[in-house]
Short mmCIF file of C-alpha atoms in Angstrom, two decimals:
data_model
loop_
_atom_site.label_atom_id
_atom_site.label_comp_id
_atom_site.label_asym_id
_atom_site.label_seq_id
_atom_site.Cartn_x
_atom_site.Cartn_y
_atom_site.Cartn_z
CA UNK A 1 165.52 81.37 119.94
CA UNK A 2 164.36 79.99 123.32
CA UNK A 3 164.48 76.27 124.17
CA UNK A 4 160.68 76.08 124.22
CA UNK A 5 160.47 77.73 120.82
CA UNK A 6 163.06 75.33 119.42
CA UNK A 7 161.03 72.39 120.72
CA UNK A 8 157.83 73.70 119.09
CA UNK A 9 159.60 74.12 115.76
CA UNK A 10 161.54 70.85 115.70
CA UNK A 11 159.14 68.38 117.36
CA UNK A 12 156.78 68.02 114.34
CA UNK A 13 159.73 67.62 111.97
CA UNK A 14 161.39 65.10 114.27
CA UNK A 15 158.20 63.06 114.52
CA UNK A 16 157.70 63.19 110.77
CA UNK A 17 161.19 61.78 110.25
CA UNK A 18 160.74 59.07 112.85
CA UNK A 19 157.32 58.16 111.43
CA UNK A 20 158.76 57.89 107.91
CA UNK A 21 161.60 55.69 109.22
CA UNK A 22 159.14 53.48 111.08
CA UNK A 23 156.98 53.08 107.97
CA UNK A 24 160.04 52.21 105.88
CA UNK A 25 161.30 49.61 108.36
CA UNK A 26 157.84 48.18 108.72
CA UNK A 27 157.59 47.80 104.96
CA UNK A 28 160.98 46.05 104.76
CA UNK A 29 160.42 43.81 107.78
CA UNK A 30 160.09 40.11 106.88
CA UNK A 31 156.96 38.31 108.05
CA UNK A 32 156.91 35.08 110.09
CA UNK A 33 156.07 32.06 107.95
CA UNK A 34 155.72 28.37 108.91
CA UNK A 35 157.69 28.65 112.13
CA UNK A 36 160.60 30.52 110.55
CA UNK A 37 162.62 32.68 112.86
CA UNK A 38 161.15 36.16 113.14
CA UNK A 39 162.97 39.43 112.62
CA UNK A 40 164.05 41.09 115.86
CA UNK A 41 161.75 44.04 115.01
CA UNK A 42 158.65 41.97 115.75
CA UNK A 43 156.93 42.72 119.07
CA UNK A 44 159.08 45.76 119.61
CA UNK A 45 157.67 49.23 119.78
CA UNK A 46 158.28 51.44 116.76
CA UNK A 47 160.76 54.26 117.13
CA UNK A 48 157.88 56.71 116.86
CA UNK A 49 156.07 55.08 119.77
CA UNK A 50 159.28 54.99 121.79
CA UNK A 51 159.75 58.73 121.35
CA UNK A 52 156.14 59.45 122.24
CA UNK A 53 156.37 57.30 125.39
CA UNK A 54 159.60 59.00 126.44
CA UNK A 55 158.00 62.41 126.03
CA UNK A 56 154.84 61.33 127.80
CA UNK A 57 156.60 59.98 130.89
CA UNK A 58 159.85 61.92 131.07
CA UNK A 59 159.42 65.35 129.47
CA UNK A 60 159.61 68.31 131.88
CA UNK A 61 156.25 69.84 130.87
CA UNK A 62 152.83 68.32 130.21
CA UNK A 63 152.31 67.61 126.53
CA UNK A 64 149.21 67.12 124.42
CA UNK A 65 150.41 63.89 122.83
CA UNK A 66 147.49 63.61 120.39
CA UNK A 67 148.23 67.05 119.02
CA UNK A 68 151.93 66.23 118.66
CA UNK A 69 151.07 63.07 116.74
CA UNK A 70 148.83 65.04 114.37
CA UNK A 71 151.60 67.60 113.90
CA UNK A 72 153.99 64.79 113.03
CA UNK A 73 151.59 63.42 110.43
CA UNK A 74 151.10 66.89 108.97
CA UNK A 75 154.87 67.30 108.83
CA UNK A 76 155.20 64.07 106.88
CA UNK A 77 152.38 64.96 104.46
CA UNK A 78 153.89 68.37 103.83
CA UNK A 79 156.53 66.61 101.73
CA UNK A 80 153.85 65.10 99.47
CA UNK A 81 151.35 66.66 97.07
CA UNK A 82 148.94 69.34 98.41
CA UNK A 83 145.90 67.04 98.23
CA UNK A 84 147.13 64.23 100.48
CA UNK A 85 145.55 65.25 103.77
CA UNK A 86 144.94 64.00 107.30
CA UNK A 87 141.36 64.41 108.51
CA UNK A 88 141.11 64.41 112.34
CA UNK A 89 138.45 62.18 113.93
CA UNK A 90 136.28 65.19 114.82
CA UNK A 91 136.02 66.22 111.15
CA UNK A 92 135.53 62.85 109.47
CA UNK A 93 131.75 62.72 109.84
CA UNK A 94 131.22 66.16 108.30
CA UNK A 95 133.50 65.35 105.35
CA UNK A 96 131.72 62.05 104.73
CA UNK A 97 128.29 63.67 104.98
CA UNK A 98 129.24 66.10 102.24
CA UNK A 99 130.27 63.28 99.91
CA UNK A 100 127.38 61.01 100.88
CA UNK A 101 124.92 63.78 100.04
CA UNK A 102 122.99 63.65 103.31
CA UNK A 103 123.19 63.97 107.08
CA UNK A 104 120.93 63.18 110.03
CA UNK A 105 119.23 66.12 111.71
CA UNK A 106 116.03 68.16 111.93
CA UNK A 107 115.97 69.88 108.52
CA UNK A 108 116.21 73.62 109.11
CA UNK A 109 118.50 76.45 108.13
CA UNK A 110 119.22 78.95 110.87
CA UNK A 111 121.19 82.09 111.52
CA UNK A 112 122.24 83.82 114.73
CA UNK A 113 120.89 87.36 114.68
CA UNK A 114 121.39 89.57 117.73
CA UNK A 115 122.30 86.61 119.96
CA UNK A 116 119.16 84.68 118.97
CA UNK A 117 118.86 81.53 116.82
CA UNK A 118 116.40 82.35 114.03
CA UNK A 119 114.93 79.70 111.71
CA UNK A 120 115.63 80.97 108.19
CA UNK A 121 113.91 78.15 106.33
CA UNK A 122 112.34 74.75 106.91
CA UNK A 123 112.95 71.91 104.43
CA UNK A 124 109.60 70.91 102.94
CA UNK A 125 108.61 67.41 104.05
CA UNK A 126 111.48 67.24 106.54
CA UNK A 127 111.35 66.48 110.28
CA UNK A 128 110.88 70.10 111.38
CA UNK A 129 108.17 70.68 108.78
CA UNK A 130 106.31 67.61 110.06
CA UNK A 131 106.63 68.88 113.64
CA UNK A 132 105.17 72.29 112.75
CA UNK A 133 108.28 74.49 112.86
CA UNK A 134 107.90 77.67 110.77
CA UNK A 135 110.29 80.10 109.15
CA UNK A 136 110.70 82.98 111.60
CA UNK A 137 110.57 80.84 114.75
CA UNK A 138 113.32 81.52 117.27
CA UNK A 139 114.94 78.70 119.26
CA UNK A 140 115.13 79.51 122.98
CA UNK A 141 116.03 76.13 124.49
CA UNK A 142 117.07 72.64 123.38
CA UNK A 143 116.24 69.53 125.43
CA UNK A 144 114.54 71.62 128.13
CA UNK A 145 117.73 72.72 129.85
CA UNK A 146 120.15 74.10 127.24
CA UNK A 147 119.54 77.81 126.81
CA UNK A 148 120.66 78.76 123.28
CA UNK A 149 119.98 82.49 123.50
CA UNK A 150 122.87 84.70 124.55
CA UNK A 151 126.18 86.18 123.52
CA UNK A 152 128.23 82.98 123.81
CA UNK A 153 126.30 80.81 121.37
CA UNK A 154 127.94 79.63 118.15
CA UNK A 155 126.56 78.10 114.96
CA UNK A 156 128.72 75.00 115.47
CA UNK A 157 127.37 74.45 118.99
CA UNK A 158 123.79 74.74 117.73
CA UNK A 159 124.43 72.24 114.93
CA UNK A 160 125.79 69.72 117.43
CA UNK A 161 122.67 70.10 119.58
CA UNK A 162 120.23 69.73 116.70
CA UNK A 163 121.90 66.93 114.74
CA UNK A 164 121.72 63.32 115.82
CA UNK A 165 120.80 59.79 114.74
CA UNK A 166 117.64 59.36 112.68
CA UNK A 167 114.50 58.52 114.66
CA UNK A 168 115.95 60.09 117.82
CA UNK A 169 114.09 63.12 119.17
CA UNK A 170 115.10 66.59 120.23
CA UNK A 171 112.91 68.84 122.38
CA UNK A 172 112.90 72.53 121.55
CA UNK A 173 111.27 75.63 122.96
CA UNK A 174 110.45 78.10 120.20
CA UNK A 175 109.38 81.73 120.27
CA UNK A 176 106.75 82.49 117.63
CA UNK A 177 105.77 86.12 117.79
CA UNK A 178 105.09 86.72 121.48
CA UNK A 179 104.16 83.08 122.21
CA UNK A 180 106.48 80.32 123.45
CA UNK A 181 105.91 76.80 122.07
CA UNK A 182 107.35 73.42 123.04
CA UNK A 183 108.03 71.39 119.89
CA UNK A 184 109.49 67.88 119.81
CA UNK A 185 111.18 66.97 116.53
CA UNK A 186 111.96 63.44 115.36
CA UNK A 187 115.27 63.54 113.49
CA UNK A 188 115.61 62.10 110.00
CA UNK A 189 117.89 61.92 106.96
CA UNK A 190 118.35 65.37 105.43
CA UNK A 191 119.57 65.61 101.82
CA UNK A 192 122.58 67.74 100.96
CA UNK A 193 121.70 68.37 97.33
CA UNK A 194 124.48 68.85 94.81
CA UNK A 195 122.22 70.02 91.98
CA UNK A 196 121.41 73.50 93.28
CA UNK A 197 119.15 74.61 90.43
CA UNK A 198 117.47 73.29 87.29
CA UNK A 199 115.31 75.69 85.28
CA UNK A 200 114.72 77.00 81.77
CA UNK A 201 117.01 79.98 81.20
CA UNK A 202 115.65 80.57 77.65
CA UNK A 203 112.71 79.09 75.69
CA UNK A 204 114.64 75.96 74.59
CA UNK A 205 117.70 76.18 76.84
CA UNK A 206 117.88 74.39 80.18
CA UNK A 207 120.26 75.35 82.99
CA UNK A 208 121.63 72.98 85.66
CA UNK A 209 123.87 74.19 88.49
CA UNK A 210 126.01 71.49 90.13
CA UNK A 211 127.86 72.54 93.31
CA UNK A 212 129.80 69.29 93.96
CA UNK A 213 130.02 65.66 92.88
CA UNK A 214 128.56 63.46 95.62
CA UNK A 215 126.93 60.05 95.84
CA UNK A 216 123.54 61.52 94.90
CA UNK A 217 124.67 63.82 92.05
CA UNK A 218 123.99 61.38 89.22
CA UNK A 219 120.43 60.69 90.35
CA UNK A 220 119.79 64.40 90.90
CA UNK A 221 121.09 65.17 87.40
CA UNK A 222 118.79 62.58 85.80
CA UNK A 223 115.80 64.05 87.64
CA UNK A 224 116.79 67.56 86.55
CA UNK A 225 117.18 66.66 82.86
CA UNK A 226 113.86 64.81 82.79
CA UNK A 227 112.13 67.83 84.34
CA UNK A 228 113.68 70.23 81.83
CA UNK A 229 112.95 68.02 78.82
CA UNK A 230 109.26 68.12 79.79
CA UNK A 231 109.55 71.91 79.72
CA UNK A 232 110.92 71.88 76.17
CA UNK A 233 114.69 71.74 76.68
CA UNK A 234 116.67 71.20 73.46
CA UNK A 235 120.00 72.72 74.55
CA UNK A 236 121.68 72.55 77.96
CA UNK A 237 123.99 74.70 80.09
CA UNK A 238 125.79 72.87 82.92
CA UNK A 239 127.24 75.32 85.44
CA UNK A 240 130.35 73.97 87.22
CA UNK A 241 131.68 77.32 88.43
CA UNK A 242 133.10 77.11 91.97
CA UNK A 243 132.48 73.33 91.96
CA UNK A 244 135.53 71.97 93.77
CA UNK A 245 134.91 68.37 92.70
CA UNK A 246 134.14 65.31 94.80
CA UNK A 247 133.63 61.70 93.71
CA UNK A 248 135.25 60.67 90.43
CA UNK A 249 132.56 58.02 89.89
CA UNK A 250 129.84 60.69 90.03
CA UNK A 251 131.60 62.75 87.36
CA UNK A 252 132.15 59.80 85.01
CA UNK A 253 128.56 58.59 85.34
CA UNK A 254 127.33 62.06 84.51
CA UNK A 255 129.74 62.32 81.56
CA UNK A 256 128.25 59.08 80.24
CA UNK A 257 124.89 60.87 80.02
CA UNK A 258 126.21 63.49 77.57
CA UNK A 259 128.80 61.49 75.57
CA UNK A 260 127.76 58.79 73.11
CA UNK A 261 129.20 55.44 72.04
CA UNK A 262 131.92 53.81 74.12
CA UNK A 263 134.13 56.90 74.33
CA UNK A 264 136.90 57.10 76.91
CA UNK A 265 135.97 59.61 79.62
CA UNK A 266 139.12 59.53 81.72
CA UNK A 267 141.74 57.08 82.94
CA UNK A 268 143.71 56.92 86.18
CA UNK A 269 147.21 55.60 86.73
CA UNK A 270 149.81 55.73 89.47
CA UNK A 271 153.10 54.12 90.46
CA UNK A 272 151.25 51.50 92.51
CA UNK A 273 147.87 51.82 90.76
CA UNK A 274 147.49 50.11 87.37
CA UNK A 275 145.73 52.02 84.62
CA UNK A 276 141.94 52.05 84.97
CA UNK A 277 139.77 53.30 82.12
CA UNK A 278 136.36 54.91 82.57
CA UNK A 279 134.35 54.66 79.35
CA UNK A 280 130.78 55.32 78.24
CA UNK A 281 128.70 52.19 78.66
CA UNK A 282 125.04 53.06 78.15
CA UNK A 283 122.76 55.39 76.19
CA UNK A 284 122.69 58.82 77.84
CA UNK A 285 119.83 61.19 78.57
CA UNK A 286 121.41 64.11 76.68
CA UNK A 287 123.76 62.82 73.99
CA UNK A 288 122.52 64.91 71.04
CA UNK A 289 121.42 68.39 72.10
CA UNK A 290 123.85 71.34 72.02
CA UNK A 291 125.82 71.59 75.26
CA UNK A 292 127.75 74.33 77.08
CA UNK A 293 129.72 73.94 80.30
CA UNK A 294 130.62 76.90 82.50
CA UNK A 295 133.89 76.78 84.47
CA UNK A 296 136.09 79.17 86.42
CA UNK A 297 139.14 79.14 88.67
CA UNK A 298 137.10 77.36 91.38
CA UNK A 299 136.20 74.41 89.12
CA UNK A 300 138.43 71.53 90.15
CA UNK A 301 138.98 67.78 90.08
CA UNK A 302 135.76 65.95 89.14
CA UNK A 303 134.48 69.15 87.51
CA UNK A 304 137.55 69.18 85.31
CA UNK A 305 137.01 65.53 84.39
CA UNK A 306 133.54 66.32 83.03
CA UNK A 307 134.53 69.58 81.33
CA UNK A 308 137.75 68.08 79.96
CA UNK A 309 136.05 65.02 78.45
CA UNK A 310 133.42 67.23 76.80
CA UNK A 311 136.16 69.51 75.43
CA UNK A 312 138.40 66.69 74.20
CA UNK A 313 135.59 65.00 72.27
CA UNK A 314 134.27 68.35 70.89
CA UNK A 315 130.92 67.46 72.46
CA UNK A 316 130.20 70.99 73.70
CA UNK A 317 131.61 74.45 74.26
CA UNK A 318 133.52 75.40 77.43
CA UNK A 319 132.86 78.97 78.64
CA UNK A 320 134.39 80.97 81.48
CA UNK A 321 137.92 81.15 82.90
CA UNK A 322 140.78 78.69 83.30
CA UNK A 323 139.96 75.95 85.81
CA UNK A 324 141.88 75.16 89.01
CA UNK A 325 144.16 72.40 87.73
CA UNK A 326 143.72 69.35 89.99
CA UNK A 327 144.46 66.05 88.28
CA UNK A 328 145.16 63.82 91.29
CA UNK A 329 143.06 60.99 92.70
CA UNK A 330 142.77 60.42 96.47
CA UNK A 331 141.77 57.24 98.29
CA UNK A 332 140.58 57.38 101.92
CA UNK A 333 142.30 55.13 104.48
CA UNK A 334 140.68 54.81 107.91
CA UNK A 335 143.08 54.99 110.85
CA UNK A 336 142.75 53.27 114.22
CA UNK A 337 142.11 56.54 116.06
CA UNK A 338 139.03 57.27 113.91
CA UNK A 339 140.83 59.70 111.62
CA UNK A 340 141.08 59.33 107.85
CA UNK A 341 144.11 59.71 105.61
CA UNK A 342 143.12 60.85 102.12
CA UNK A 343 146.20 59.77 100.17
CA UNK A 344 146.91 60.56 96.53
CA UNK A 345 147.32 57.21 94.75
CA UNK A 346 147.10 58.15 91.06
CA UNK A 347 146.82 60.87 88.46
CA UNK A 348 143.93 61.09 86.07
CA UNK A 349 144.35 61.66 82.34
CA UNK A 350 141.76 63.03 79.93
CA UNK A 351 140.99 61.36 76.56
CA UNK A 352 143.70 63.48 74.89
CA UNK A 353 146.16 61.86 77.37
CA UNK A 354 146.77 65.20 79.08
CA UNK A 355 147.05 65.60 82.84
CA UNK A 356 145.76 69.02 83.88
CA UNK A 357 147.41 68.89 87.35
CA UNK A 358 149.30 72.12 87.95
CA UNK A 359 152.80 71.98 89.41
CA UNK A 360 153.39 71.70 93.14
CA UNK A 361 157.19 71.61 92.90
CA UNK A 362 157.56 74.88 94.84
CA UNK A 363 155.65 73.66 97.90
CA UNK A 364 152.17 73.98 99.29
CA UNK A 365 152.30 77.69 100.00
CA UNK A 366 153.11 78.56 96.39
CA UNK A 367 150.49 76.07 95.22
CA UNK A 368 147.81 77.70 97.36
CA UNK A 369 148.78 81.17 96.15
CA UNK A 370 148.38 80.23 92.47
CA UNK A 371 144.81 81.53 92.14
CA UNK A 372 145.70 84.85 93.80
CA UNK A 373 148.68 85.16 91.48
CA UNK A 374 146.49 84.56 88.45
CA UNK A 375 144.25 87.40 89.61
CA UNK A 376 147.22 89.71 90.22
CA UNK A 377 148.62 88.97 86.77
CA UNK A 378 145.36 89.98 85.11
CA UNK A 379 144.26 86.54 83.95
CA UNK A 380 140.79 86.96 85.44
CA UNK A 381 139.99 90.03 83.33
CA UNK A 382 142.04 89.47 80.17
CA UNK A 383 141.75 86.23 78.25
CA UNK A 384 144.90 87.02 76.26
CA UNK A 385 146.93 86.67 79.47
CA UNK A 386 146.16 82.93 79.63
CA UNK A 387 149.20 81.06 78.38
CA UNK A 388 150.09 77.36 78.50
CA UNK A 389 151.94 76.73 81.76
CA UNK A 390 154.31 74.47 79.84
CA UNK A 391 154.06 74.76 76.05
CA UNK A 392 155.81 71.40 75.71
CA UNK A 393 152.79 69.64 77.28
CA UNK A 394 150.96 69.66 73.97
CA UNK A 395 148.25 67.12 73.14
CA UNK A 396 145.79 66.58 70.32
CA UNK A 397 142.07 66.11 70.90
CA UNK A 398 140.65 62.73 69.89
CA UNK A 399 137.46 64.54 68.84
CA UNK A 400 136.58 65.64 65.28
CA UNK A 401 138.56 68.89 65.37
CA UNK A 402 141.87 67.29 66.36
CA UNK A 403 142.75 70.63 67.94
CA UNK A 404 145.74 71.16 70.22
CA UNK A 405 145.15 71.29 74.01
CA UNK A 406 147.66 71.70 76.81
CA UNK A 407 148.31 69.91 80.08
CA UNK A 408 149.85 70.98 83.35
CA UNK A 409 147.57 73.84 84.33
CA UNK A 410 143.82 73.30 84.31
CA UNK A 411 141.40 73.56 81.40
CA UNK A 412 141.43 76.68 79.23
CA UNK A 413 137.90 77.60 78.09
CA UNK A 414 136.92 77.92 74.44
CA UNK A 415 135.29 81.28 75.20
CA UNK A 416 136.68 83.58 77.90
CA UNK A 417 134.38 85.53 80.26
CA UNK A 418 136.13 88.11 82.48
CA UNK A 419 135.64 88.33 86.24
CA UNK A 420 133.25 91.17 87.15
CA UNK A 421 135.26 93.11 89.75
CA UNK A 422 132.42 95.63 90.27
CA UNK A 423 130.35 92.98 92.07
CA UNK A 424 132.86 92.94 94.93
CA UNK A 425 133.46 96.58 95.81
CA UNK A 426 134.74 97.55 99.24
CA UNK A 427 131.22 98.58 100.30
CA UNK A 428 129.58 95.34 99.14
CA UNK A 429 132.29 93.29 100.83
CA UNK A 430 131.61 95.11 104.11
CA UNK A 431 127.86 94.52 103.76
CA UNK A 432 128.51 90.79 103.24
CA UNK A 433 130.94 90.55 106.14
CA UNK A 434 128.56 92.29 108.55
CA UNK A 435 125.70 90.04 107.35
CA UNK A 436 123.52 93.06 106.57
CA UNK A 437 121.96 91.24 103.62
CA UNK A 438 121.05 88.20 105.71
CA UNK A 439 119.60 90.24 108.57
CA UNK A 440 117.53 92.48 106.31
CA UNK A 441 116.15 89.67 104.14
CA UNK A 442 115.19 87.59 107.17
CA UNK A 443 113.38 90.51 108.81
CA UNK A 444 111.56 91.49 105.61
CA UNK A 445 110.54 87.96 104.69
CA UNK A 446 109.16 87.04 108.10
CA UNK A 447 107.15 90.28 108.17
CA UNK A 448 105.82 89.88 104.61
CA UNK A 449 105.58 86.12 103.99
CA UNK A 450 102.10 86.40 102.46
CA UNK A 451 103.49 88.68 99.75
CA UNK A 452 105.64 85.82 98.41
CA UNK A 453 102.98 83.13 98.73
CA UNK A 454 101.13 84.86 95.87
CA UNK A 455 103.79 83.71 93.38
CA UNK A 456 103.53 80.16 92.05
CA UNK A 457 107.24 79.80 91.31
CA UNK A 458 110.58 81.59 91.17
CA UNK A 459 110.16 82.40 87.46
CA UNK A 460 107.00 84.43 88.01
CA UNK A 461 108.58 86.09 91.06
CA UNK A 462 111.67 87.02 89.07
CA UNK A 463 109.56 88.44 86.27
CA UNK A 464 106.95 90.38 88.25
CA UNK A 465 108.49 91.47 91.57
CA UNK A 466 111.07 94.20 92.19
CA UNK A 467 112.88 95.70 95.17
CA UNK A 468 111.29 99.12 95.59
CA UNK A 469 112.74 102.38 96.90
CA UNK A 470 111.10 101.93 100.30
CA UNK A 471 112.92 98.63 100.75
CA UNK A 472 116.21 100.21 99.70
CA UNK A 473 115.69 102.93 102.31
CA UNK A 474 115.06 100.27 104.96
CA UNK A 475 118.19 98.40 103.92
CA UNK A 476 120.29 101.57 104.13
CA UNK A 477 118.92 102.29 107.60
CA UNK A 478 119.85 98.81 108.84
CA UNK A 479 123.30 99.02 107.24
CA UNK A 480 123.93 102.40 108.89
CA UNK A 481 122.90 100.96 112.27
CA UNK A 482 125.52 98.23 111.71
CA UNK A 483 128.19 100.88 111.13
CA UNK A 484 128.33 100.78 107.32
CA UNK A 485 128.66 104.17 105.61
CA UNK A 486 126.14 103.96 102.76
CA UNK A 487 126.79 107.44 101.34
CA UNK A 488 129.65 105.96 99.26
CA UNK A 489 127.36 103.55 97.37
CA UNK A 490 127.75 103.84 93.60
CA UNK A 491 124.99 103.24 91.07
CA UNK A 492 126.52 99.81 90.40
CA UNK A 493 126.55 99.07 94.14
CA UNK A 494 122.86 99.93 94.44
CA UNK A 495 122.05 97.75 91.45
CA UNK A 496 123.91 94.84 93.03
CA UNK A 497 122.19 95.43 96.40
CA UNK A 498 118.77 95.20 94.72
CA UNK A 499 119.73 92.01 92.90
CA UNK A 500 121.15 90.39 96.02
CA UNK A 501 118.11 91.27 98.16
CA UNK A 502 115.76 89.86 95.52
CA UNK A 503 117.82 86.67 95.09
CA UNK A 504 118.00 86.03 98.83
CA UNK A 505 114.25 86.59 99.21
CA UNK A 506 113.70 84.05 96.41
CA UNK A 507 115.95 81.67 98.32
CA UNK A 508 113.74 82.01 101.40
CA UNK A 509 110.75 80.82 99.37
CA UNK A 510 112.26 78.50 96.73
CA UNK A 511 115.65 77.62 98.24
CA UNK A 512 118.79 77.48 96.07
CA UNK A 513 116.88 77.11 92.81
CA UNK A 514 115.04 80.36 93.48
CA UNK A 515 118.29 82.08 94.42
CA UNK A 516 120.09 81.12 91.21
CA UNK A 517 117.17 81.85 88.93
CA UNK A 518 117.12 85.42 90.21
CA UNK A 519 120.87 85.93 90.75
CA UNK A 520 121.71 84.60 87.28
CA UNK A 521 119.54 87.13 85.44
CA UNK A 522 121.97 89.02 83.21
CA UNK A 523 124.92 86.75 84.06
CA UNK A 524 127.35 87.30 81.14
CA UNK A 525 128.54 83.67 81.04
CA UNK A 526 125.00 82.30 80.86
CA UNK A 527 123.96 84.96 78.34
CA UNK A 528 126.91 84.02 76.11
CA UNK A 529 126.17 80.31 76.50
CA UNK A 530 122.57 80.80 75.37
CA UNK A 531 123.75 82.82 72.36
CA UNK A 532 126.24 80.13 71.32
CA UNK A 533 123.79 77.27 71.79
CA UNK A 534 121.04 78.95 69.84
CA UNK A 535 123.38 79.74 66.92
CA UNK A 536 123.45 76.11 65.86
CA UNK A 537 119.99 74.84 66.71
#
């Protein structure tokens, strides 16, 4: 191994060790009080800073000190749990926006098609809508001088140009058909909704899709339930599949809406964090109607709090596949350089006293490979392959059934729904990766927008509109032009292509709610949930 290679390998580990030593000494160092003599450590540089200064001023080659410091922090965190993470200053704003449920920008969705920025949709009532931007417009320039058409443009660069503080303005030059337009847009607050869809999936059964738990999730959920109750909802399906979690407070507030009395929802406890109970404290909007919650291997953290509390109290039925298994609580600590350290401070425990956190004893790599291993072992397609990770972690529900549940490895559903492997064939994966669906849908929608304006809502569109053979021929032509060999498409592939085209067209007109209402038609988990809920009306 060369000297340079040795340095690259050992520097992060060395810094991690020095940083840990510095933190330990700092913790043990006595403070000055009332004129007492002060420890000789005071006013001296830490060992970590000494090493950095020596490298900065004496090392033979130029070093990126900031990168080395981040590597040292990562090296230190690698000895902790997988969810204690360092967020660099450049990423903090984006992470916070996701949890806050909004960002400041112009309110459009765009895609780069053939080196051109195309407006895919305009948020109704948002800044771009008010300025007159239309779906199908193409952005040529930003702020008069920045040309955004060409081979070197990236989505990230465009986002940075378009986002900015509310009430600030951005000048754009748009191409609409053959005409160029100068449009000035006043930026505003753009919501990042966490309730992606709320519609009636059967005559008395409402469906709510929650993608994350953010600051606005509780309010969005209340609005969704009120809307559905006006439409005749008596039973409810809450879809938490692929919901990676978010704010614990959002999950507990939502749980309070479906659990009655003063039931315990969850409690947290850590070595340096005293036990804190989260209990129901007010009458909820949906405490009595039959309830089903959908989960899968992507349902984690706050999603597991909600699903676990409902399961422990026998409040509803859990349908899908075993959840991720994250039972740790992180607290953000802001650092002087603008970065954030999200440090695990406690575990959370469900009402049965179980922790569903899966083991991370074998390191982060093994932890991250757990989901892939579950798939390889057949757990995604065979419910009988689900076994307690540790059969000794046995707990009894506090709910009426008093049934046994297990800790240490996520939440096992009451009803198993296998993963549909046919929806992800090699051909479909290639079509997704080459963005053939996005390109085709954008082209078709912009050329036929009036066709979709005739439908009052996504329900009528889903019921009365179909992808015809002419459209399929056009899709195949575009795919072939992109280098995809369509002669290998199976009947199932063609069925999925039609569904995906229709769902994405609905998304163009009715955003995520339209997409899910179409894409969920025939979904086996939702179909089973409706059957179970209507059994006991």
